[in-house]
PDB file of C-alpha atoms in Angstrom:
ATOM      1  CA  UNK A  30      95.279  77.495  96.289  1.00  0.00           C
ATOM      2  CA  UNK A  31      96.100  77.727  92.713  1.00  0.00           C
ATOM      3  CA  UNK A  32      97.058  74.306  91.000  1.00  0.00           C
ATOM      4  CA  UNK A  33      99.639  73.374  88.139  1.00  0.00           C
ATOM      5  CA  UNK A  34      96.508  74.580  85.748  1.00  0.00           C
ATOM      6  CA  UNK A  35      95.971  77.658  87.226  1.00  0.00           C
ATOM      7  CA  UNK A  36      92.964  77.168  88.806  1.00  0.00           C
ATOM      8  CA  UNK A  37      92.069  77.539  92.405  1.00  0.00           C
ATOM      9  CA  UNK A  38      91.095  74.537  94.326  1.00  0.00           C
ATOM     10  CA  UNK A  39      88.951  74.214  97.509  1.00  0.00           C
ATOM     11  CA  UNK A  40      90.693  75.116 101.018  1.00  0.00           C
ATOM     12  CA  UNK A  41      89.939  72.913 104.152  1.00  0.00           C
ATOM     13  CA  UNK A  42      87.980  74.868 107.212  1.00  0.00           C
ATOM     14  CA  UNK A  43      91.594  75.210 108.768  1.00  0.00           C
ATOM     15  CA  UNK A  44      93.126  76.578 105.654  1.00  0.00           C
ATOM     16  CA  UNK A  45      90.020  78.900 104.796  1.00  0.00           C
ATOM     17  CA  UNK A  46      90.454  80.433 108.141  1.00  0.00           C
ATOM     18  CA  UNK A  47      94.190  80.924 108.217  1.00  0.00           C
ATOM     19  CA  UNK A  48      93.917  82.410 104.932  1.00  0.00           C
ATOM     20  CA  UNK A  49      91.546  85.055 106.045  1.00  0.00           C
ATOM     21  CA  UNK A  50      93.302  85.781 109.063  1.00  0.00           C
ATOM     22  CA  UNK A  51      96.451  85.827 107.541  1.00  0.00           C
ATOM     23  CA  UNK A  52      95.191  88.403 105.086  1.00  0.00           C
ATOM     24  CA  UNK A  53      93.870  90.979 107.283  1.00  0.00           C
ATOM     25  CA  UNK A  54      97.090  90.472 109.844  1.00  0.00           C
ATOM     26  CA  UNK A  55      99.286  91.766 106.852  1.00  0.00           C
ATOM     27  CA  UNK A  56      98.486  95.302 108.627  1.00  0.00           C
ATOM     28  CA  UNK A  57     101.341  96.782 110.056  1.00  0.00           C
ATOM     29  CA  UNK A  58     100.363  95.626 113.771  1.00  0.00           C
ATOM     30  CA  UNK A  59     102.852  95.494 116.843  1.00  0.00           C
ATOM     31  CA  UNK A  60     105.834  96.730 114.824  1.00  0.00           C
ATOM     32  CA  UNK A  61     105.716  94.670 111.857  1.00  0.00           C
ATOM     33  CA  UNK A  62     105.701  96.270 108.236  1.00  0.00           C
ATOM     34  CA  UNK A  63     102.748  96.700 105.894  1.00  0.00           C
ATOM     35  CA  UNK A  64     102.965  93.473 103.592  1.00  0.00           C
ATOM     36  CA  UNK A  65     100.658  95.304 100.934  1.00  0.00           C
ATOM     37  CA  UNK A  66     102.269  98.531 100.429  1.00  0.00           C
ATOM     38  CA  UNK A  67     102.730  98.227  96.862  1.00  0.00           C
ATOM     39  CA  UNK A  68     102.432  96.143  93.970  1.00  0.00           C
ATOM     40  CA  UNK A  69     105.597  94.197  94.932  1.00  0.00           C
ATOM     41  CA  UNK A  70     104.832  93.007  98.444  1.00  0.00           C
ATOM     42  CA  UNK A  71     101.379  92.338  97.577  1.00  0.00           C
ATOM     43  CA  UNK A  72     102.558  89.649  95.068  1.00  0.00           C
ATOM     44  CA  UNK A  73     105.183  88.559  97.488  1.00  0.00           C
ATOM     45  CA  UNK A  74     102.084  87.696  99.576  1.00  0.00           C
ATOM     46  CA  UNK A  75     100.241  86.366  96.888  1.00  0.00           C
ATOM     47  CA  UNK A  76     102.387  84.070  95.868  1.00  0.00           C
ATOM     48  CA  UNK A  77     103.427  83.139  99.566  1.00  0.00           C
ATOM     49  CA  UNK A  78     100.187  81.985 100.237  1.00  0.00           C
ATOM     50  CA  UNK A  79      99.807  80.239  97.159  1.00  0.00           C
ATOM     51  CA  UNK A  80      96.956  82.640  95.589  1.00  0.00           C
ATOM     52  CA  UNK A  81      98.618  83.377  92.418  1.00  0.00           C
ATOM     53  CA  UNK A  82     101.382  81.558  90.506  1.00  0.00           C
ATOM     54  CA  UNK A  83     104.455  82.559  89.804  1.00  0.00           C
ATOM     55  CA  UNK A  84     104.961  85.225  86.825  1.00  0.00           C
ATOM     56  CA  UNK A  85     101.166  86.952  87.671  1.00  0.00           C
ATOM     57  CA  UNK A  86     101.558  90.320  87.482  1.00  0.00           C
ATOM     58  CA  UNK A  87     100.295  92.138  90.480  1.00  0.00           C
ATOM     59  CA  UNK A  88      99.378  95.991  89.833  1.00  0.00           C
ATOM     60  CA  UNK A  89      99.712  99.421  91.847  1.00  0.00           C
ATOM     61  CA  UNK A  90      95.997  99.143  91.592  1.00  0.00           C
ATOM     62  CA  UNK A  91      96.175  95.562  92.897  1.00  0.00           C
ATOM     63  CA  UNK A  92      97.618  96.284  95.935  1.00  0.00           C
ATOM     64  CA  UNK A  93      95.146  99.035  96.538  1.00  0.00           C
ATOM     65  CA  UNK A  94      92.614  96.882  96.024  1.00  0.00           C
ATOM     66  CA  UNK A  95      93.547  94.320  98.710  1.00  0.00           C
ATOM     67  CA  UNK A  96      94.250  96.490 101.113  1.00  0.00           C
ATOM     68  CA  UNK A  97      90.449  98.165 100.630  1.00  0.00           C
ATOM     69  CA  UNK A  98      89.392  94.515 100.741  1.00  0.00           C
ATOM     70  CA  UNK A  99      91.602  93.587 103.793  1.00  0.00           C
ATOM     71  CA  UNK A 100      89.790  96.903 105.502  1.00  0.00           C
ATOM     72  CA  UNK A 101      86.479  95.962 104.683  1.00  0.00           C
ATOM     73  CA  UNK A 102      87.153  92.511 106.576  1.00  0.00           C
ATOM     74  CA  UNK A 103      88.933  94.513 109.367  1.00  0.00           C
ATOM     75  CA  UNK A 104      86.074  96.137 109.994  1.00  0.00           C
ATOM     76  CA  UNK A 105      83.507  92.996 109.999  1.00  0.00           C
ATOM     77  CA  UNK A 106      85.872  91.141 111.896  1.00  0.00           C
ATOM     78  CA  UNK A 107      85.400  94.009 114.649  1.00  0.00           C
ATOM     79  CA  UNK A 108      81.800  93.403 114.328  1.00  0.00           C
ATOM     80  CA  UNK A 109      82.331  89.978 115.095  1.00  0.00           C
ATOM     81  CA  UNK A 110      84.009  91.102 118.525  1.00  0.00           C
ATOM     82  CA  UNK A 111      81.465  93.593 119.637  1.00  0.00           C
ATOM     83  CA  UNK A 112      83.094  96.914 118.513  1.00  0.00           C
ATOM     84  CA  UNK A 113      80.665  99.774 118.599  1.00  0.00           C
ATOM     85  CA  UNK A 114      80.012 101.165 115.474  1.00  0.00           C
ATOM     86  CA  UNK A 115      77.332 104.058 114.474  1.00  0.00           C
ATOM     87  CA  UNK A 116      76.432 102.145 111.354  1.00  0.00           C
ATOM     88  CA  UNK A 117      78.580 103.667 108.739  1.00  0.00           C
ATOM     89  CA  UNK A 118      81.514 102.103 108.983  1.00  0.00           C
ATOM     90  CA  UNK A 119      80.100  98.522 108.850  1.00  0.00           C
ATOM     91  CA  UNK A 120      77.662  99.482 106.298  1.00  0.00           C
ATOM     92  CA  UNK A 121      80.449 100.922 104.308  1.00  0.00           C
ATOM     93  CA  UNK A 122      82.326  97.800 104.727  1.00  0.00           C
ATOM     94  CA  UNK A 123      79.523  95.229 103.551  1.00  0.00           C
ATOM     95  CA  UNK A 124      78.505  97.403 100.403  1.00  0.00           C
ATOM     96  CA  UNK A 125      82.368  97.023  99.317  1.00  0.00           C
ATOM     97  CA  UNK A 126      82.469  93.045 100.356  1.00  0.00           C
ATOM     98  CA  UNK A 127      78.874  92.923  97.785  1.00  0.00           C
ATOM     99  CA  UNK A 128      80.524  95.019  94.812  1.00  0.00           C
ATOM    100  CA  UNK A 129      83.700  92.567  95.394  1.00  0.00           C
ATOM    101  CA  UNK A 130      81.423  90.042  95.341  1.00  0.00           C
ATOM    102  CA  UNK A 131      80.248  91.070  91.707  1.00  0.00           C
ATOM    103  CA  UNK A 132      83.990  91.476  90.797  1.00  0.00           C
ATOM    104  CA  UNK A 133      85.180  88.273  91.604  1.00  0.00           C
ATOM    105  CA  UNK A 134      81.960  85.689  91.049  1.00  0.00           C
ATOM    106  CA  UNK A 135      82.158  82.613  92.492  1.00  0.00           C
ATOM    107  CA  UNK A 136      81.300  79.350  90.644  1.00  0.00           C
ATOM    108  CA  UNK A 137      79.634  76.393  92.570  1.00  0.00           C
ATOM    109  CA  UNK A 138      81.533  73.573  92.099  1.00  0.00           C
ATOM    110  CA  UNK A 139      79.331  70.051  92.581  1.00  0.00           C
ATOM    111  CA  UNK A 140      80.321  66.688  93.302  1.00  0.00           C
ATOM    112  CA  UNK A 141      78.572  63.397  94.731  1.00  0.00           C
ATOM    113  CA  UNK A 142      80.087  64.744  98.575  1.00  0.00           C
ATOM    114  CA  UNK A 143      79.312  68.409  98.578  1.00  0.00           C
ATOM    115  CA  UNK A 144      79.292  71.657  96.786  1.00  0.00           C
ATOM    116  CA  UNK A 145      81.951  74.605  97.105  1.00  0.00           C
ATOM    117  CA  UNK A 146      82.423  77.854  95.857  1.00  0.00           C
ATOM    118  CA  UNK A 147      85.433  78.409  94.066  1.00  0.00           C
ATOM    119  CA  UNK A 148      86.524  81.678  91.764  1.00  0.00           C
ATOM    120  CA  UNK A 149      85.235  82.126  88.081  1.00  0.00           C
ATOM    121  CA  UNK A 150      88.648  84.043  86.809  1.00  0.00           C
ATOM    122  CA  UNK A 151      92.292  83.277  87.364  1.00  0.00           C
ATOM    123  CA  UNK A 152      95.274  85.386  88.298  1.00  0.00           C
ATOM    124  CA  UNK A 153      94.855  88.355  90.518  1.00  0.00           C
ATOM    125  CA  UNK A 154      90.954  88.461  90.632  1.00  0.00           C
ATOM    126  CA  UNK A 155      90.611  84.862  91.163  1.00  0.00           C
ATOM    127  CA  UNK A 156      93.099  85.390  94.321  1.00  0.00           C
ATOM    128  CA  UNK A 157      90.433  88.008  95.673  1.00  0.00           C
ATOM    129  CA  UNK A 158      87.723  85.667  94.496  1.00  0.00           C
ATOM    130  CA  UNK A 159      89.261  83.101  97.020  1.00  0.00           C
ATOM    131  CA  UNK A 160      89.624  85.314  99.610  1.00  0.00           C
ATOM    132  CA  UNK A 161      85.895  85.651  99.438  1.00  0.00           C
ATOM    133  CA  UNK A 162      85.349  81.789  98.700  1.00  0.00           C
ATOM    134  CA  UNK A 163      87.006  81.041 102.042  1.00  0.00           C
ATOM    135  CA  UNK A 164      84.653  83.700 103.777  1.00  0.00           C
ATOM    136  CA  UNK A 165      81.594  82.133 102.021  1.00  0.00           C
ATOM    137  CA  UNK A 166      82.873  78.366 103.459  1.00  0.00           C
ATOM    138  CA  UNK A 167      83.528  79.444 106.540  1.00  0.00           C
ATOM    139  CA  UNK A 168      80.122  81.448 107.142  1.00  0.00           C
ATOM    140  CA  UNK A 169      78.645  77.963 105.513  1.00  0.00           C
ATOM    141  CA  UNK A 170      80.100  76.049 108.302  1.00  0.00           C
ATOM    142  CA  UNK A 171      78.844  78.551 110.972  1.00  0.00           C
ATOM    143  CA  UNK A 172      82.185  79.418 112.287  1.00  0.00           C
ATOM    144  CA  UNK A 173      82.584  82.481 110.337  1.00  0.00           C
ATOM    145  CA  UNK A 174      81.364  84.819 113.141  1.00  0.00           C
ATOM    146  CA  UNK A 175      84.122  83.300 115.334  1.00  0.00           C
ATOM    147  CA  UNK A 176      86.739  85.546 113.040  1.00  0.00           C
ATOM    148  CA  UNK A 177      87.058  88.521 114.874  1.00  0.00           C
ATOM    149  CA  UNK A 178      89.571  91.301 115.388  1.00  0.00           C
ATOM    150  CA  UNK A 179      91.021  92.918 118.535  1.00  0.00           C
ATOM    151  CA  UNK A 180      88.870  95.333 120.195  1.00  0.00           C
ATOM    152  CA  UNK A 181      92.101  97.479 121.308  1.00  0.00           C
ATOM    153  CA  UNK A 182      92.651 100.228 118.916  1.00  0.00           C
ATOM    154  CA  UNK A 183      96.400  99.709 118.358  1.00  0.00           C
ATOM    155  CA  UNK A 184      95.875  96.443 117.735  1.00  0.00           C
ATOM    156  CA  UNK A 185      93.256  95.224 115.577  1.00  0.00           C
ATOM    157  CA  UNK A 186      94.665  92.173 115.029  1.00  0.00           C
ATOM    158  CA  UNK A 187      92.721  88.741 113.281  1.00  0.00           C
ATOM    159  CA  UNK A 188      92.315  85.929 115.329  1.00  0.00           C
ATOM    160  CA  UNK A 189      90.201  82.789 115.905  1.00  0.00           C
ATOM    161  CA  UNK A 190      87.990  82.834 118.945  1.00  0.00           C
ATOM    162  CA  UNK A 191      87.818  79.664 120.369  1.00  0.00           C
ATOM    163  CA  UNK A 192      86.273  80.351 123.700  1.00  0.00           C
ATOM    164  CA  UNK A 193      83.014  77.790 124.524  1.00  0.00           C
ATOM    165  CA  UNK A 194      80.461  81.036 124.373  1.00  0.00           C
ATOM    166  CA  UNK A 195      82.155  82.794 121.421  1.00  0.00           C
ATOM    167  CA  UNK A 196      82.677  85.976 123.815  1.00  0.00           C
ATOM    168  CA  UNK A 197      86.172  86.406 123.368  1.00  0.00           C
ATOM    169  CA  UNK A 198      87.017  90.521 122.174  1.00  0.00           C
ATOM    170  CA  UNK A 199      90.993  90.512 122.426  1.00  0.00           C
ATOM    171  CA  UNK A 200      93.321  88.869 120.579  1.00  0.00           C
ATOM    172  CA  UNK A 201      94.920  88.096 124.157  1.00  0.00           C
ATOM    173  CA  UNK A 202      93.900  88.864 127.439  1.00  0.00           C
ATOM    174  CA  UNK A 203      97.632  90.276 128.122  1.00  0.00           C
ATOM    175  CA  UNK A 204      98.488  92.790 126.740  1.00  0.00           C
ATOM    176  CA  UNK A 205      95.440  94.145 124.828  1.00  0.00           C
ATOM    177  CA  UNK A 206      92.511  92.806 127.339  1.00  0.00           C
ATOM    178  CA  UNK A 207      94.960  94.711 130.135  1.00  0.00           C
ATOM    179  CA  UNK A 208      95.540  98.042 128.299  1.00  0.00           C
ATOM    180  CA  UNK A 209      92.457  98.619 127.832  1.00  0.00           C
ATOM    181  CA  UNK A 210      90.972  97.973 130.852  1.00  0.00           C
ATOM    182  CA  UNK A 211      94.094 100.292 132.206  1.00  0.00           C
ATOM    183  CA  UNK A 212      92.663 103.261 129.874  1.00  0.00           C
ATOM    184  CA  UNK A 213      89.131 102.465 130.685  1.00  0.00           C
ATOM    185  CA  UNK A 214      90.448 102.673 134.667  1.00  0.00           C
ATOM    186  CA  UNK A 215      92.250 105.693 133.547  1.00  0.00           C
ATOM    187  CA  UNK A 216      89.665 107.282 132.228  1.00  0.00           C
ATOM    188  CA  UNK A 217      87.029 107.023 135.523  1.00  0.00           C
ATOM    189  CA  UNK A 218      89.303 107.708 137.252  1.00  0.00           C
ATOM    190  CA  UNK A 219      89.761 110.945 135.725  1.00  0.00           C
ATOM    191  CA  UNK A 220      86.047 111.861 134.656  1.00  0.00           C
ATOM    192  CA  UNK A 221      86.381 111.378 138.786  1.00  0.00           C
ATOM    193  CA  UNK A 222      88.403 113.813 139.674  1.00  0.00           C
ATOM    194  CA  UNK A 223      86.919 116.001 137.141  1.00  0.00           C
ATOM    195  CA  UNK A 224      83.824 115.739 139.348  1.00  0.00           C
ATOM    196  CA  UNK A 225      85.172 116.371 142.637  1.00  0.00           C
ATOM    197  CA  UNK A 226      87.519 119.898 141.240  1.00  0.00           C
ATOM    198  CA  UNK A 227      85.104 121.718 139.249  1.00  0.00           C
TER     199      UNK A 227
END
């Protein structure tokens, strides 16, 4: 979060993994409107979540760049769940994360109880460079595979998996764990049919 200086300061492992998932649920999922369309919702968000201070100006080409970078995460967060993926996508997704990476550097911070990673530049980058700070704690505290998104196409959405064997791939077993087992049903029972009427 950025402080009366302007600088960002280190999130908790609760915070760094609400942030995320709040980030890549600004999607317009189950109804609800895209919260990055342009330059003006994006710093409505921004500033909601505490990423930039008031006055910042946030860019067309701001905007677009979240969103990419939300995508990117989308993707790796499907990963996380299991989604099939022919390699592109995924590969796509990490070489965007590493050229973010270079565009918003991270600094180590070190004191007597630990080190963190927190953005190098202010404003608008330094909110992306946070984004990816909270990703670098979390994967530093081994929990940031447990970030996943739902495996059921409509859906997508982020969410925490806190099942015992990390083996959770549905934001919720009802309705997204049902319709797709309802489609998958659907689907043998057609390829079924097919078989029998050729």
């Amino acid at each position: 979060m950025v402080t009366d200086q302007g600088q960002h300061s280190p999130l908790s492992p609760h915070e760094a993994a609400d942030l995320v998932l709040d980030f890549v649920n600004t999607r317009p999922i189950a109804g609800r409107e895209e919260r990055l369309a342009d330059a003006s919702s994006a710093a409505l968000w921004l500033r909601t979540t505490g990423l930039v201070a008031e006055g910042i100006l946030v860019t067309e080409g701001d905007a677009t760049t979240a969103r990419e970078l939300r995508e990117a995460l989308v993707t790796v967060l499907l990963a996380h769940a299991g989604e099939p993926d022919d390699g592109t996508a995924l590969e796509a997704a990490e070489a965007y994360l590493r050229r973010s990476g270079v565009l918003y550097p991270l600094s180590p911070v070190v004191t007597s109880r630990d080190v963190r990673l927190l953005p190098a530049h202010a404003g608008v980058p330094g909110a992306f460079g946070s984004l990816l700070a909270a990703v670098a704690d979390l994967a530093r505290q081994g929990t940031w595979t447990r970030l996943k998104a739902c495996r059921n196409p409509p859906c997508h959405l982020g969410f925490y998996d806190r099942t015992r064997n990390s083996s959770a791939t549905y934001c919720s077993p009802r309705p997204c764990g049902a319709q797709v087992a309802m489609r998958s049903y659907r689907s043998r029972r057609a390829a079924g049919e097919q078989g029998r009427n050729p």
